[in-house]
Coordinates of C-alpha atoms in Angstrom, one line a residue:
X10 CA 111.0 31.6 -199.8
X11 CA 107.6 31.6 -197.8
X12 CA 106.7 34.2 -195.9
X13 CA 103.9 35.0 -193.2
X14 CA 102.0 38.3 -192.4
X15 CA 102.2 39.5 -188.6
X16 CA 100.0 41.4 -186.8
X17 CA 101.3 44.5 -187.2
X18 CA 101.3 43.8 -191.0
X19 CA 104.7 43.1 -192.2
X20 CA 106.0 39.8 -194.2
X21 CA 107.9 37.4 -191.9
X22 CA 110.2 34.7 -193.7
X23 CA 108.4 31.1 -192.4
X24 CA 112.0 30.2 -191.2
X25 CA 114.5 32.4 -190.1
X26 CA 118.0 31.9 -189.2
X27 CA 119.4 31.9 -185.7
X28 CA 122.7 33.1 -184.8
X29 CA 123.0 32.4 -180.9
X30 CA 126.6 30.7 -180.1
X31 CA 128.0 31.6 -183.7
X32 CA 130.8 33.7 -182.3
X33 CA 133.7 34.6 -184.4
X34 CA 131.9 31.7 -187.1
X35 CA 128.7 34.7 -187.5
X36 CA 130.5 36.6 -190.5
X37 CA 130.5 33.5 -192.6
X38 CA 127.5 31.2 -191.1
X39 CA 125.3 34.6 -191.7
X40 CA 126.5 35.3 -195.3
X41 CA 126.3 31.5 -196.4
X42 CA 122.8 31.1 -195.0
X43 CA 121.5 34.2 -197.1
X44 CA 123.1 33.0 -200.1
X45 CA 121.1 29.9 -199.8
X46 CA 117.9 31.2 -199.6
X47 CA 117.2 32.4 -196.3
X48 CA 116.0 36.3 -195.7
X49 CA 115.6 36.1 -191.8
X50 CA 118.3 36.5 -189.3
X51 CA 117.4 36.5 -185.3
X52 CA 120.2 38.0 -182.9
X53 CA 120.2 40.1 -179.8
X54 CA 122.2 42.8 -178.0
X55 CA 123.7 40.4 -175.8
X56 CA 127.3 39.6 -176.2
X57 CA 127.5 36.8 -173.7
X58 CA 125.5 34.5 -176.8
X59 CA 125.3 36.9 -179.5
X60 CA 127.9 38.8 -182.2
X61 CA 125.9 41.4 -183.7
X62 CA 129.0 43.1 -185.2
X63 CA 129.5 40.0 -187.3
X64 CA 125.5 40.1 -188.4
X65 CA 126.6 43.6 -189.6
X66 CA 130.2 42.6 -191.1
X67 CA 128.1 40.1 -193.0
X68 CA 125.1 42.1 -194.1
X69 CA 127.9 44.7 -195.4
X70 CA 129.4 41.9 -197.8
X71 CA 126.2 40.7 -198.8
X72 CA 125.2 44.4 -199.6
X73 CA 128.6 44.4 -201.9
X74 CA 127.3 41.0 -203.7
X75 CA 123.5 43.0 -204.6
X76 CA 122.1 41.5 -201.7
X77 CA 120.5 44.8 -199.9
X78 CA 119.2 44.9 -196.4
X79 CA 115.6 45.9 -197.5
X80 CA 115.1 42.1 -199.0
X81 CA 116.2 40.9 -195.3
X82 CA 114.5 40.6 -192.0
X83 CA 116.2 41.6 -189.5
X84 CA 115.1 40.8 -185.5
X85 CA 117.1 41.6 -182.6
X86 CA 116.3 41.8 -178.7
X87 CA 116.7 43.6 -175.5
X88 CA 118.2 41.3 -173.2
X89 CA 117.5 42.3 -169.4
X90 CA 120.5 42.4 -167.0
X91 CA 119.8 39.0 -165.6
X92 CA 120.5 37.7 -169.0
X93 CA 123.7 39.7 -169.6
X94 CA 127.2 38.7 -168.7
X95 CA 127.9 41.2 -165.7
X96 CA 131.3 41.7 -167.3
X97 CA 129.9 42.7 -170.8
X98 CA 126.6 44.4 -170.7
X99 CA 125.9 47.0 -173.7
X100 CA 124.1 49.3 -171.9
X101 CA 124.5 51.0 -168.6
X102 CA 123.1 49.2 -166.0
X103 CA 122.6 51.8 -163.3
X104 CA 120.6 54.1 -165.9
X105 CA 116.7 53.5 -165.9
X106 CA 115.0 50.5 -167.4
X107 CA 113.8 53.3 -170.5
X108 CA 117.2 54.3 -170.8
X109 CA 118.6 50.9 -171.1
X110 CA 116.4 49.8 -173.6
X111 CA 117.3 52.9 -175.6
X112 CA 120.9 52.2 -175.5
X113 CA 120.3 48.6 -176.5
X114 CA 118.6 49.4 -179.3
X115 CA 121.5 51.9 -180.6
X116 CA 123.9 49.6 -179.9
X117 CA 122.0 47.2 -181.9
X118 CA 121.5 49.7 -184.8
X119 CA 125.1 50.5 -184.7
X120 CA 126.9 46.6 -184.5
X121 CA 124.3 45.8 -187.4
X122 CA 124.8 48.7 -189.7
X123 CA 121.5 49.6 -190.1
X124 CA 119.1 52.2 -189.3
X125 CA 115.7 50.6 -188.5
X126 CA 115.3 46.5 -187.3
X127 CA 112.0 44.8 -188.3
X128 CA 111.4 43.2 -185.4
X129 CA 112.5 44.1 -181.6
X130 CA 111.7 41.6 -179.3
X131 CA 112.3 41.8 -175.2
X132 CA 114.3 38.2 -174.4
X133 CA 112.6 37.5 -171.4
X134 CA 109.9 38.7 -169.0
X135 CA 110.7 41.1 -166.0
X136 CA 110.2 40.1 -162.9
X137 CA 106.9 41.9 -162.1
X138 CA 104.3 43.8 -164.2
X139 CA 105.5 47.3 -163.7
X140 CA 109.2 46.4 -164.6
X141 CA 107.9 44.6 -167.8
X142 CA 105.5 47.3 -168.8
X143 CA 108.3 50.2 -168.0
X144 CA 110.5 48.0 -170.6
X145 CA 108.0 47.6 -173.2
X146 CA 106.5 51.2 -173.0
X147 CA 110.2 51.9 -174.1
X148 CA 109.8 49.4 -177.1
X149 CA 106.9 51.0 -177.9
X150 CA 108.6 54.7 -178.4
X151 CA 110.9 53.1 -180.5
X152 CA 108.2 51.6 -182.6
X153 CA 106.2 55.0 -182.7
X154 CA 109.3 56.7 -184.3
X155 CA 109.6 54.2 -187.0
X156 CA 112.9 52.4 -185.7
X157 CA 111.3 48.8 -185.4
X158 CA 108.0 47.5 -187.4
X159 CA 106.8 45.4 -185.1
X160 CA 107.3 43.9 -181.4
X161 CA 107.8 41.0 -180.2
X162 CA 108.5 38.9 -176.6
X163 CA 110.7 35.7 -175.9
X164 CA 111.1 33.1 -173.3
X165 CA 107.3 34.0 -172.0
X166 CA 105.9 30.4 -171.1
X167 CA 103.2 31.8 -168.6
X168 CA 100.0 32.2 -170.1
X169 CA 98.8 34.8 -168.1
X170 CA 102.2 36.9 -168.2
X171 CA 101.3 37.4 -172.0
X172 CA 97.5 37.9 -171.5
X173 CA 98.4 40.5 -169.0
X174 CA 101.2 42.3 -171.6
X175 CA 98.9 42.1 -174.5
X176 CA 96.0 43.8 -172.7
X177 CA 98.2 46.5 -170.8
X178 CA 100.1 47.3 -174.3
X179 CA 99.4 50.0 -177.1
X180 CA 101.6 48.2 -179.6
X181 CA 100.5 44.3 -179.3
X182 CA 103.2 41.9 -179.7
X183 CA 103.5 40.6 -182.9
X184 CA 105.2 37.3 -182.3
X185 CA 106.3 35.0 -179.4
X186 CA 109.2 33.4 -179.5
X187 CA 109.8 30.2 -176.9
X188 CA 111.9 26.8 -176.6
X189 CA 109.8 24.3 -178.0
X190 CA 110.1 21.3 -176.4
X191 CA 107.9 18.9 -174.3
X192 CA 109.0 20.4 -170.8
X193 CA 106.5 22.8 -172.0
X194 CA 103.9 20.7 -173.3
X195 CA 105.0 22.6 -176.6
X196 CA 103.6 25.7 -175.3
X197 CA 100.0 24.0 -176.4
X198 CA 97.8 26.7 -174.7
X199 CA 100.0 29.5 -175.1
X200 CA 99.8 28.6 -178.9
X201 CA 96.3 28.3 -179.3
X202 CA 96.0 31.9 -177.5
X203 CA 98.3 32.9 -179.8
X204 CA 96.8 31.8 -182.7
X205 CA 93.4 33.4 -181.7
X206 CA 95.0 36.7 -181.7
X207 CA 97.2 36.6 -184.6
X208 CA 100.5 36.8 -183.0
X209 CA 103.1 34.3 -184.9
X210 CA 104.8 31.8 -182.6
X211 CA 108.6 31.4 -183.5
X212 CA 110.4 28.3 -181.8
X213 CA 113.6 28.0 -180.6
X214 CA 116.1 24.8 -179.9
X215 CA 113.3 22.8 -182.5
X216 CA 115.6 19.9 -183.2
X217 CA 117.9 19.7 -180.7
X218 CA 115.4 19.4 -177.5
X219 CA 113.5 17.2 -179.5
X220 CA 115.6 13.7 -180.8
X221 CA 112.4 11.6 -179.5
X222 CA 109.8 13.5 -182.2
X223 CA 112.8 13.2 -185.0
X224 CA 113.3 9.6 -184.3
X225 CA 109.6 8.8 -184.5
X226 CA 108.5 5.9 -186.9
X227 CA 106.1 8.6 -188.2
X228 CA 108.2 11.0 -189.1
X229 CA 111.1 8.6 -190.1
X230 CA 108.0 6.5 -192.4
X231 CA 107.2 10.2 -193.8
X232 CA 111.1 11.3 -194.6
X233 CA 111.8 8.0 -196.5
X234 CA 108.4 8.4 -198.4
X235 CA 109.1 11.9 -199.8
X236 CA 113.1 11.2 -199.6
X237 CA 113.7 14.1 -197.3
X238 CA 115.5 14.2 -193.8
X239 CA 114.0 13.8 -190.9
X240 CA 114.5 17.3 -189.8
X241 CA 112.9 18.8 -193.3
X242 CA 109.6 16.7 -192.7
X243 CA 109.7 18.2 -189.1
X244 CA 110.4 21.8 -190.0
X245 CA 107.6 21.6 -192.8
X246 CA 105.2 20.1 -190.1
X247 CA 105.7 23.2 -188.4
X248 CA 105.3 25.9 -191.1
X249 CA 102.2 24.3 -192.3
X250 CA 100.8 25.0 -188.7
X251 CA 102.1 28.1 -188.5
X252 CA 105.3 28.2 -186.8
X253 CA 108.3 29.9 -187.7
X254 CA 111.0 27.8 -186.7
X255 CA 114.7 29.5 -185.6
X256 CA 117.2 27.4 -187.7
X257 CA 121.3 27.6 -186.7
X258 CA 122.4 25.3 -189.5
X259 CA 125.9 25.7 -189.5
X260 CA 126.7 23.2 -192.3
X261 CA 126.4 24.4 -196.1
X262 CA 124.6 20.9 -196.5
X263 CA 121.7 21.5 -193.9
X264 CA 121.3 25.4 -195.3
X265 CA 120.3 23.9 -198.5
X266 CA 118.1 21.4 -197.0
X267 CA 116.7 23.8 -194.7
X268 CA 115.5 26.2 -197.4
X269 CA 113.9 23.2 -199.4
X270 CA 111.3 22.4 -197.5
X271 CA 109.4 24.7 -199.5
X272 CA 109.6 22.2 -202.2
X273 CA 107.1 20.2 -201.0
X274 CA 103.8 19.9 -198.8
X275 CA 103.1 17.2 -196.2
X276 CA 99.6 15.6 -196.6
X277 CA 96.7 16.8 -194.3
X278 CA 96.7 13.5 -192.9
X279 CA 100.5 13.5 -192.1
X280 CA 99.9 17.0 -190.1
X281 CA 97.0 15.6 -188.1
X282 CA 99.6 12.4 -187.3
X283 CA 102.3 14.4 -186.3
X284 CA 100.7 16.8 -184.5
X285 CA 99.0 14.4 -182.3
X286 CA 102.6 13.9 -181.1
X287 CA 102.9 17.3 -180.0
X288 CA 99.4 18.1 -179.0
X289 CA 99.3 16.7 -175.5

Protein backbone atom coordinates (compact mmCIF):
# COMPACT_ATOMS: atom_id res chain seq x y z
CA UNK A 1 0.00 0.00 0.00
CA UNK A 2 1.36 3.40 -0.96
CA UNK A 3 1.11 6.35 1.42
CA UNK A 4 1.05 10.12 1.08
CA UNK A 5 2.42 12.52 3.69
CA UNK A 6 -0.06 15.19 4.72
CA UNK A 7 0.43 18.79 5.81
CA UNK A 8 0.32 17.55 9.39
CA UNK A 9 3.29 15.29 8.74
CA UNK A 10 1.46 11.99 9.06
CA UNK A 11 1.33 9.15 6.56
CA UNK A 12 -2.09 8.54 5.03
CA UNK A 13 -2.88 5.55 2.78
CA UNK A 14 -3.18 6.49 -0.89
CA UNK A 15 -6.63 4.84 -1.00
CA UNK A 16 -9.13 4.72 1.86
CA UNK A 17 -12.02 2.34 2.46
CA UNK A 18 -15.30 4.28 2.56
CA UNK A 19 -17.99 2.93 4.89
CA UNK A 20 -21.06 5.04 4.09
CA UNK A 21 -24.33 3.14 3.67
CA UNK A 22 -22.84 -0.21 4.69
CA UNK A 23 -25.27 -0.50 7.64
CA UNK A 24 -25.35 -4.00 9.15
CA UNK A 25 -22.72 -5.20 6.66
CA UNK A 26 -20.14 -2.77 8.05
CA UNK A 27 -18.42 -5.23 10.41
CA UNK A 28 -17.81 -7.88 7.78
CA UNK A 29 -16.96 -5.49 4.94
CA UNK A 30 -14.43 -3.48 6.96
CA UNK A 31 -12.84 -6.70 8.22
CA UNK A 32 -12.56 -8.03 4.66
CA UNK A 33 -11.21 -4.74 3.28
CA UNK A 34 -8.42 -4.60 5.86
CA UNK A 35 -7.53 -8.25 5.29
CA UNK A 36 -7.23 -7.57 1.56
CA UNK A 37 -4.78 -4.76 2.21
CA UNK A 38 -6.68 -1.53 2.84
CA UNK A 39 -5.12 0.40 5.72
CA UNK A 40 -7.37 3.46 5.80
CA UNK A 41 -10.98 3.65 7.00
CA UNK A 42 -13.36 6.61 6.53
CA UNK A 43 -16.49 7.01 8.63
CA UNK A 44 -18.55 9.69 10.40
CA UNK A 45 -20.48 10.23 13.62
CA UNK A 46 -23.66 10.28 11.56
CA UNK A 47 -25.94 7.27 12.27
CA UNK A 48 -28.05 8.27 9.28
CA UNK A 49 -25.38 7.02 6.86
CA UNK A 50 -22.62 5.35 8.91
CA UNK A 51 -22.29 2.51 11.41
CA UNK A 52 -19.30 3.58 13.50
CA UNK A 53 -19.95 0.91 16.12
CA UNK A 54 -19.68 -1.71 13.39
CA UNK A 55 -16.22 -0.41 12.56
CA UNK A 56 -15.30 -0.66 16.23
CA UNK A 57 -16.35 -4.29 16.22
CA UNK A 58 -14.31 -4.91 13.06
CA UNK A 59 -11.24 -3.26 14.63
CA UNK A 60 -11.64 -5.49 17.68
CA UNK A 61 -11.79 -8.61 15.49
CA UNK A 62 -8.76 -7.49 13.49
CA UNK A 63 -6.76 -6.79 16.66
CA UNK A 64 -7.49 -10.33 17.84
CA UNK A 65 -6.01 -11.55 14.55
CA UNK A 66 -2.86 -9.46 14.92
CA UNK A 67 -3.77 -6.35 12.89
CA UNK A 68 -3.35 -3.60 15.45
CA UNK A 69 -5.10 -0.25 15.50
CA UNK A 70 -1.72 1.53 15.24
CA UNK A 71 -1.21 0.09 11.75
CA UNK A 72 -4.44 1.67 10.50
CA UNK A 73 -5.48 5.18 9.49
CA UNK A 74 -8.91 5.99 10.93
CA UNK A 75 -10.83 9.06 9.81
CA UNK A 76 -14.16 10.18 11.19
CA UNK A 77 -16.27 13.33 10.92
CA UNK A 78 -18.28 15.80 12.94
CA UNK A 79 -21.60 16.16 11.12
CA UNK A 80 -23.55 19.38 11.76
CA UNK A 81 -27.24 19.13 12.68
CA UNK A 82 -28.43 19.74 9.10
CA UNK A 83 -26.76 16.49 8.05
CA UNK A 84 -28.19 14.37 10.86
CA UNK A 85 -31.34 12.31 11.19
CA UNK A 86 -33.41 14.54 13.52
CA UNK A 87 -34.53 11.41 15.41
CA UNK A 88 -30.98 10.11 15.94
CA UNK A 89 -28.54 12.96 16.60
CA UNK A 90 -25.40 11.71 18.41
CA UNK A 91 -25.04 14.86 20.53
CA UNK A 92 -27.23 17.43 22.25
CA UNK A 93 -28.48 19.71 19.48
CA UNK A 94 -29.35 22.42 22.03
CA UNK A 95 -25.77 22.74 23.29
CA UNK A 96 -23.29 25.28 21.86
CA UNK A 97 -21.46 24.17 18.73
CA UNK A 98 -18.18 23.58 20.59
CA UNK A 99 -19.89 21.14 22.94
CA UNK A 100 -21.61 19.39 20.05
CA UNK A 101 -18.17 18.77 18.49
CA UNK A 102 -16.76 17.47 21.79
CA UNK A 103 -19.73 15.19 22.40
CA UNK A 104 -19.63 13.87 18.83
CA UNK A 105 -15.92 13.09 19.12
CA UNK A 106 -16.40 11.19 22.38
CA UNK A 107 -19.20 9.18 20.78
CA UNK A 108 -16.89 8.39 17.85
CA UNK A 109 -14.10 7.19 20.12
CA UNK A 110 -16.51 5.00 22.07
CA UNK A 111 -18.07 3.61 18.89
CA UNK A 112 -14.67 2.91 17.32
CA UNK A 113 -13.14 1.62 20.57
CA UNK A 114 -10.08 3.83 20.13
CA UNK A 115 -8.27 6.41 22.24
CA UNK A 116 -7.53 8.67 19.27
CA UNK A 117 -8.32 9.04 15.58
CA UNK A 118 -5.89 9.92 12.83
CA UNK A 119 -8.09 12.42 11.01
CA UNK A 120 -11.12 14.44 12.14
CA UNK A 121 -13.09 16.01 9.30
CA UNK A 122 -15.85 18.62 9.38
CA UNK A 123 -18.55 16.94 7.28
CA UNK A 124 -19.67 20.18 5.65
CA UNK A 125 -19.20 23.93 6.08
CA UNK A 126 -21.69 25.71 8.31
CA UNK A 127 -23.98 28.57 7.29
CA UNK A 128 -21.60 31.40 8.09
CA UNK A 129 -17.98 32.09 8.95
CA UNK A 130 -18.67 32.58 12.66
CA UNK A 131 -20.29 29.16 13.03
CA UNK A 132 -17.66 27.55 10.84
CA UNK A 133 -14.86 28.85 13.02
CA UNK A 134 -16.67 27.96 16.26
CA UNK A 135 -16.71 24.35 15.10
CA UNK A 136 -13.15 24.50 13.77
CA UNK A 137 -11.81 25.93 17.04
CA UNK A 138 -13.45 23.04 18.89
CA UNK A 139 -11.77 20.61 16.48
CA UNK A 140 -8.46 22.42 17.04
CA UNK A 141 -8.92 21.95 20.79
CA UNK A 142 -9.18 18.19 20.24
CA UNK A 143 -6.07 18.29 18.03
CA UNK A 144 -4.12 20.30 20.61
CA UNK A 145 -4.98 17.74 23.27
CA UNK A 146 -3.70 14.91 21.05
CA UNK A 147 -7.07 13.32 20.40
CA UNK A 148 -6.52 13.56 16.66
CA UNK A 149 -3.47 13.87 14.40
CA UNK A 150 -4.94 16.09 11.67
CA UNK A 151 -8.05 18.05 10.68
CA UNK A 152 -9.94 18.35 7.43
CA UNK A 153 -13.17 19.46 5.78
CA UNK A 154 -15.60 17.70 3.45
CA UNK A 155 -18.25 18.82 0.97
CA UNK A 156 -16.53 22.18 0.56
CA UNK A 157 -16.95 23.24 -3.07
CA UNK A 158 -16.63 26.99 -2.60
CA UNK A 159 -12.97 27.95 -2.84
CA UNK A 160 -13.60 31.23 -1.05
CA UNK A 161 -14.94 29.33 1.98
CA UNK A 162 -11.89 27.08 1.97
CA UNK A 163 -9.54 30.04 1.69
CA UNK A 164 -11.32 31.76 4.60
CA UNK A 165 -10.97 28.66 6.75
CA UNK A 166 -7.31 28.26 5.84
CA UNK A 167 -6.52 31.86 6.73
CA UNK A 168 -8.45 31.86 10.01
CA UNK A 169 -7.37 28.41 11.23
CA UNK A 170 -4.51 27.89 13.67
CA UNK A 171 -4.44 24.22 12.64
CA UNK A 172 -4.70 24.24 8.86
CA UNK A 173 -6.91 21.68 7.09
CA UNK A 174 -4.73 18.80 5.94
CA UNK A 175 -7.40 17.20 3.73
CA UNK A 176 -10.40 18.25 1.67
CA UNK A 177 -12.85 15.46 0.87
CA UNK A 178 -15.29 16.20 -1.97
CA UNK A 179 -17.59 14.45 -4.36
CA UNK A 180 -15.63 14.05 -7.58
CA UNK A 181 -17.80 14.69 -10.60
CA UNK A 182 -18.47 16.84 -13.64
CA UNK A 183 -21.18 18.93 -11.97
CA UNK A 184 -18.47 20.74 -9.99
CA UNK A 185 -15.98 20.66 -12.87
CA UNK A 186 -14.00 18.06 -10.91
CA UNK A 187 -12.97 20.87 -8.53
CA UNK A 188 -10.21 21.90 -10.93
CA UNK A 189 -9.55 25.34 -9.40
CA UNK A 190 -10.02 24.10 -5.84
CA UNK A 191 -7.67 21.15 -6.36
CA UNK A 192 -5.02 23.42 -7.85
CA UNK A 193 -5.21 25.70 -4.81
CA UNK A 194 -5.07 22.69 -2.48
CA UNK A 195 -1.96 21.48 -4.25
CA UNK A 196 -0.33 24.88 -3.79
CA UNK A 197 -1.10 24.71 -0.05
CA UNK A 198 -0.06 21.03 0.30
CA UNK A 199 -3.63 20.02 1.19
CA UNK A 200 -4.48 16.46 0.13
CA UNK A 201 -7.66 16.11 -1.92
CA UNK A 202 -9.78 13.04 -1.14
CA UNK A 203 -12.40 12.04 -3.69
CA UNK A 204 -15.68 10.25 -3.00
CA UNK A 205 -18.46 9.02 -5.28
CA UNK A 206 -15.52 8.51 -7.60
CA UNK A 207 -16.91 5.66 -9.70
CA UNK A 208 -20.65 6.06 -9.24
CA UNK A 209 -20.67 9.64 -10.51
CA UNK A 210 -18.43 8.99 -13.50
CA UNK A 211 -19.80 6.19 -15.70
CA UNK A 212 -18.98 8.27 -18.76
CA UNK A 213 -15.31 8.47 -17.85
CA UNK A 214 -15.08 4.74 -17.23
CA UNK A 215 -16.65 4.12 -20.62
CA UNK A 216 -14.29 6.53 -22.38
CA UNK A 217 -12.30 4.82 -25.18
CA UNK A 218 -9.03 6.10 -23.73
CA UNK A 219 -9.59 4.40 -20.37
CA UNK A 220 -10.92 1.27 -22.05
CA UNK A 221 -7.84 1.16 -24.27
CA UNK A 222 -5.51 1.51 -21.27
CA UNK A 223 -7.40 -1.20 -19.40
CA UNK A 224 -7.07 -3.57 -22.34
CA UNK A 225 -3.38 -2.81 -22.83
CA UNK A 226 -2.52 -3.38 -19.17
CA UNK A 227 -5.02 -6.20 -18.61
CA UNK A 228 -6.73 -4.23 -15.84
CA UNK A 229 -10.29 -3.08 -15.23
CA UNK A 230 -11.47 0.41 -16.13
CA UNK A 231 -11.92 1.13 -12.41
CA UNK A 232 -8.32 0.12 -11.71
CA UNK A 233 -7.07 2.46 -14.42
CA UNK A 234 -9.12 5.37 -13.10
CA UNK A 235 -8.15 4.82 -9.47
CA UNK A 236 -4.48 4.47 -10.41
CA UNK A 237 -4.67 7.66 -12.43
CA UNK A 238 -6.07 9.52 -9.42
CA UNK A 239 -3.38 8.26 -7.05
CA UNK A 240 -0.66 9.19 -9.53
CA UNK A 241 -1.89 12.80 -9.71
CA UNK A 242 -2.05 13.05 -5.91
CA UNK A 243 -5.74 12.41 -5.24
CA UNK A 244 -6.67 9.94 -2.49
CA UNK A 245 -9.88 8.17 -3.55
CA UNK A 246 -12.38 6.73 -1.09
CA UNK A 247 -13.36 3.28 -2.29
CA UNK A 248 -16.47 1.54 -0.97
CA UNK A 249 -16.19 -1.86 -2.65
CA UNK A 250 -18.68 -4.43 -1.34
CA UNK A 251 -17.25 -7.52 -3.04
CA UNK A 252 -14.02 -9.32 -2.22
CA UNK A 253 -13.02 -9.38 -5.88
CA UNK A 254 -13.30 -5.60 -6.15
CA UNK A 255 -11.42 -5.08 -2.88
CA UNK A 256 -8.59 -7.22 -4.21
CA UNK A 257 -8.55 -5.34 -7.52
CA UNK A 258 -8.53 -1.98 -5.73
CA UNK A 259 -5.47 -2.82 -3.64
CA UNK A 260 -3.71 -4.24 -6.70
CA UNK A 261 -3.60 -0.81 -8.40
CA UNK A 262 -0.24 -0.22 -6.73
CA UNK A 263 1.29 -3.12 -8.66
CA UNK A 264 1.52 -1.00 -11.82
CA UNK A 265 2.01 2.58 -12.97
CA UNK A 266 0.43 4.41 -15.86
CA UNK A 267 2.80 6.02 -18.38
CA UNK A 268 3.04 9.79 -18.13
CA UNK A 269 1.49 10.17 -21.58
CA UNK A 270 -1.58 8.24 -20.40
CA UNK A 271 -1.77 10.38 -17.26
CA UNK A 272 -1.79 13.52 -19.40
CA UNK A 273 -4.44 12.13 -21.75
CA UNK A 274 -6.80 11.13 -18.93
CA UNK A 275 -6.16 14.44 -17.14
CA UNK A 276 -7.37 16.23 -20.26
CA UNK A 277 -10.76 14.55 -19.76
CA UNK A 278 -11.29 16.18 -16.36
CA UNK A 279 -9.24 19.39 -16.54
CA UNK A 280 -12.13 21.28 -18.08
